[in-house]
Structures are given as structure tokens and as C-alpha cells.
């Protein structure tokens, strides 16, 4: 029983391979017909695609660098905010102390 199904699967695989080869050759012919109809210079098209890929890679590099710079600036801004909060706190403490001292003198 298992052999029967294995034979059927093998027959299906053989048929599929034949169909794929036939369809592939049809597609190659269609591709050549399209190239001839539109007079496409494939080498120039590939070169243009490579140039676009290089440009895309550079854009990604610059945006990654920009992201890192923003992260560093954000961290420094947070540190600056913390330092400012500490400074304001110290000023308030000194002001309260000075106000208290003025009240005592009067």
C-alpha cells in the first residue's frame, strides 16, 4: 500500500519537473521578447540599480549615524536637565536659608 502511494508521488514529481522546465523555457522566451520589444539595455539597467543600491546604503548609514547622534544628544540633554534640577534645588535651599537669616535678624 505504501509503495503504491510512493509511486504516485514519484509520478507527480516527474510531471511537475517536466512542467516546470517547460514553463521556465516559455518564460525565458517571453523575457527575451519583452527585452527586444522595448529595446531595454539590461547592463545599463543593472548598473543603474547598483548605483541606486549604493545610494540607499549611504542613506541608511547617514540615518543610522543621525540616530546615534540624537541618542547621545538626548542623553546629554537628560544629564543637563538633571544638573539644572540639582542647581535649582541648591539655589532654592540657599534662598530659603538667606530668607530665614533675614527673618532672624529682624
GROMACS .gro file of C-alpha atoms in nm:
model
  106
    1UNK     CA    1   0.000   0.000   0.000
    2UNK     CA    2   0.282   0.241   0.091
    3UNK     CA    3   0.462   0.154  -0.234
    4UNK     CA    4   0.151   0.245  -0.430
    5UNK     CA    5   0.146   0.597  -0.282
    6UNK     CA    6   0.521   0.637  -0.325
    7UNK     CA    7   0.487   0.550  -0.694
    8UNK     CA    8   0.205   0.802  -0.733
    9UNK     CA    9   0.411   1.072  -0.560
   10UNK     CA   10   0.707   0.992  -0.787
   11UNK     CA   11   0.483   1.019  -1.094
   12UNK     CA   12   0.353   1.354  -0.974
   13UNK     CA   13   0.710   1.476  -0.910
   14UNK     CA   14   0.823   1.372  -1.259
   15UNK     CA   15   0.525   1.550  -1.414
   16UNK     CA   16   0.593   1.862  -1.204
   17UNK     CA   17   0.959   1.875  -1.309
   18UNK     CA   18   0.862   1.846  -1.675
   19UNK     CA   19   0.600   2.118  -1.639
   20UNK     CA   20   0.846   2.347  -1.456
   21UNK     CA   21   1.110   2.306  -1.728
   22UNK     CA   22   0.854   2.376  -1.998
   23UNK     CA   23   0.717   2.683  -1.818
   24UNK     CA   24   1.069   2.811  -1.749
   25UNK     CA   25   1.162   2.793  -2.116
   26UNK     CA   26   0.840   2.974  -2.202
   27UNK     CA   27   0.922   3.248  -1.951
   28UNK     CA   28   1.275   3.289  -2.089
   29UNK     CA   29   1.132   3.331  -2.439
   30UNK     CA   30   0.879   3.583  -2.309
   31UNK     CA   31   1.153   3.776  -2.129
   32UNK     CA   32   1.365   3.790  -2.444
   33UNK     CA   33   1.062   3.907  -2.643
   34UNK     CA   34   0.995   4.182  -2.390
   35UNK     CA   35   1.359   4.295  -2.398
   36UNK     CA   36   1.355   4.308  -2.778
   37UNK     CA   37   1.020   4.488  -2.792
   38UNK     CA   38   1.117   4.766  -2.555
   39UNK     CA   39   1.486   4.782  -2.650
   40UNK     CA   40   1.596   4.764  -2.286
   41UNK     CA   41   1.970   4.783  -2.222
   42UNK     CA   42   1.991   4.529  -1.941
   43UNK     CA   43   2.352   4.615  -1.845
   44UNK     CA   44   2.264   4.984  -1.812
   45UNK     CA   45   1.955   4.892  -1.611
   46UNK     CA   46   2.164   4.672  -1.376
   47UNK     CA   47   2.428   4.946  -1.339
   48UNK     CA   48   2.157   5.200  -1.254
   49UNK     CA   49   2.015   4.955  -0.997
   50UNK     CA   50   2.359   4.910  -0.840
   51UNK     CA   51   2.403   5.288  -0.819
   52UNK     CA   52   2.064   5.318  -0.652
   53UNK     CA   53   2.162   5.042  -0.407
   54UNK     CA   54   2.486   5.227  -0.321
   55UNK     CA   55   2.287   5.547  -0.267
   56UNK     CA   56   2.038   5.360  -0.049
   57UNK     CA   57   2.323   5.212   0.158
   58UNK     CA   58   2.470   5.560   0.210
   59UNK     CA   59   2.131   5.697   0.315
   60UNK     CA   60   2.093   5.414   0.566
   61UNK     CA   61   2.444   5.482   0.701
   62UNK     CA   62   2.372   5.854   0.742
   63UNK     CA   63   2.036   5.791   0.908
   64UNK     CA   64   2.197   5.540   1.147
   65UNK     CA   65   2.465   5.794   1.236
   66UNK     CA   66   2.197   6.062   1.282
   67UNK     CA   67   2.004   5.827   1.511
   68UNK     CA   68   2.317   5.768   1.721
   69UNK     CA   69   2.382   6.144   1.741
   70UNK     CA   70   2.024   6.207   1.853
   71UNK     CA   71   2.059   5.938   2.119
   72UNK     CA   72   2.381   6.096   2.251
   73UNK     CA   73   2.224   6.443   2.246
   74UNK     CA   74   1.918   6.312   2.426
   75UNK     CA   75   2.137   6.152   2.694
   76UNK     CA   76   2.336   6.474   2.735
   77UNK     CA   77   2.013   6.672   2.749
   78UNK     CA   78   1.889   6.441   3.024
   79UNK     CA   79   2.216   6.490   3.212
   80UNK     CA   80   2.184   6.866   3.161
   81UNK     CA   81   1.826   6.858   3.289
   82UNK     CA   82   1.939   6.662   3.596
   83UNK     CA   83   2.221   6.911   3.658
   84UNK     CA   84   1.978   7.202   3.616
   85UNK     CA   85   1.731   7.047   3.860
   86UNK     CA   86   2.011   6.996   4.114
   87UNK     CA   87   2.130   7.355   4.067
   88UNK     CA   88   1.778   7.492   4.109
   89UNK     CA   89   1.737   7.283   4.422
   90UNK     CA   90   2.063   7.422   4.565
   91UNK     CA   91   1.960   7.779   4.480
   92UNK     CA   92   1.623   7.728   4.648
   93UNK     CA   93   1.795   7.589   4.957
   94UNK     CA   94   2.034   7.886   4.974
   95UNK     CA   95   1.747   8.129   4.915
   96UNK     CA   96   1.543   7.973   5.195
   97UNK     CA   97   1.845   7.988   5.421
   98UNK     CA   98   1.905   8.355   5.335
   99UNK     CA   99   1.536   8.434   5.386
  100UNK     CA  100   1.543   8.257   5.719
  101UNK     CA  101   1.853   8.451   5.824
  102UNK     CA  102   1.685   8.781   5.730
  103UNK     CA  103   1.383   8.687   5.936
  104UNK     CA  104   1.600   8.611   6.237
  105UNK     CA  105   1.782   8.947   6.214
  106UNK     CA  106   1.458   9.140   6.223
   0.00000   0.00000   0.00000
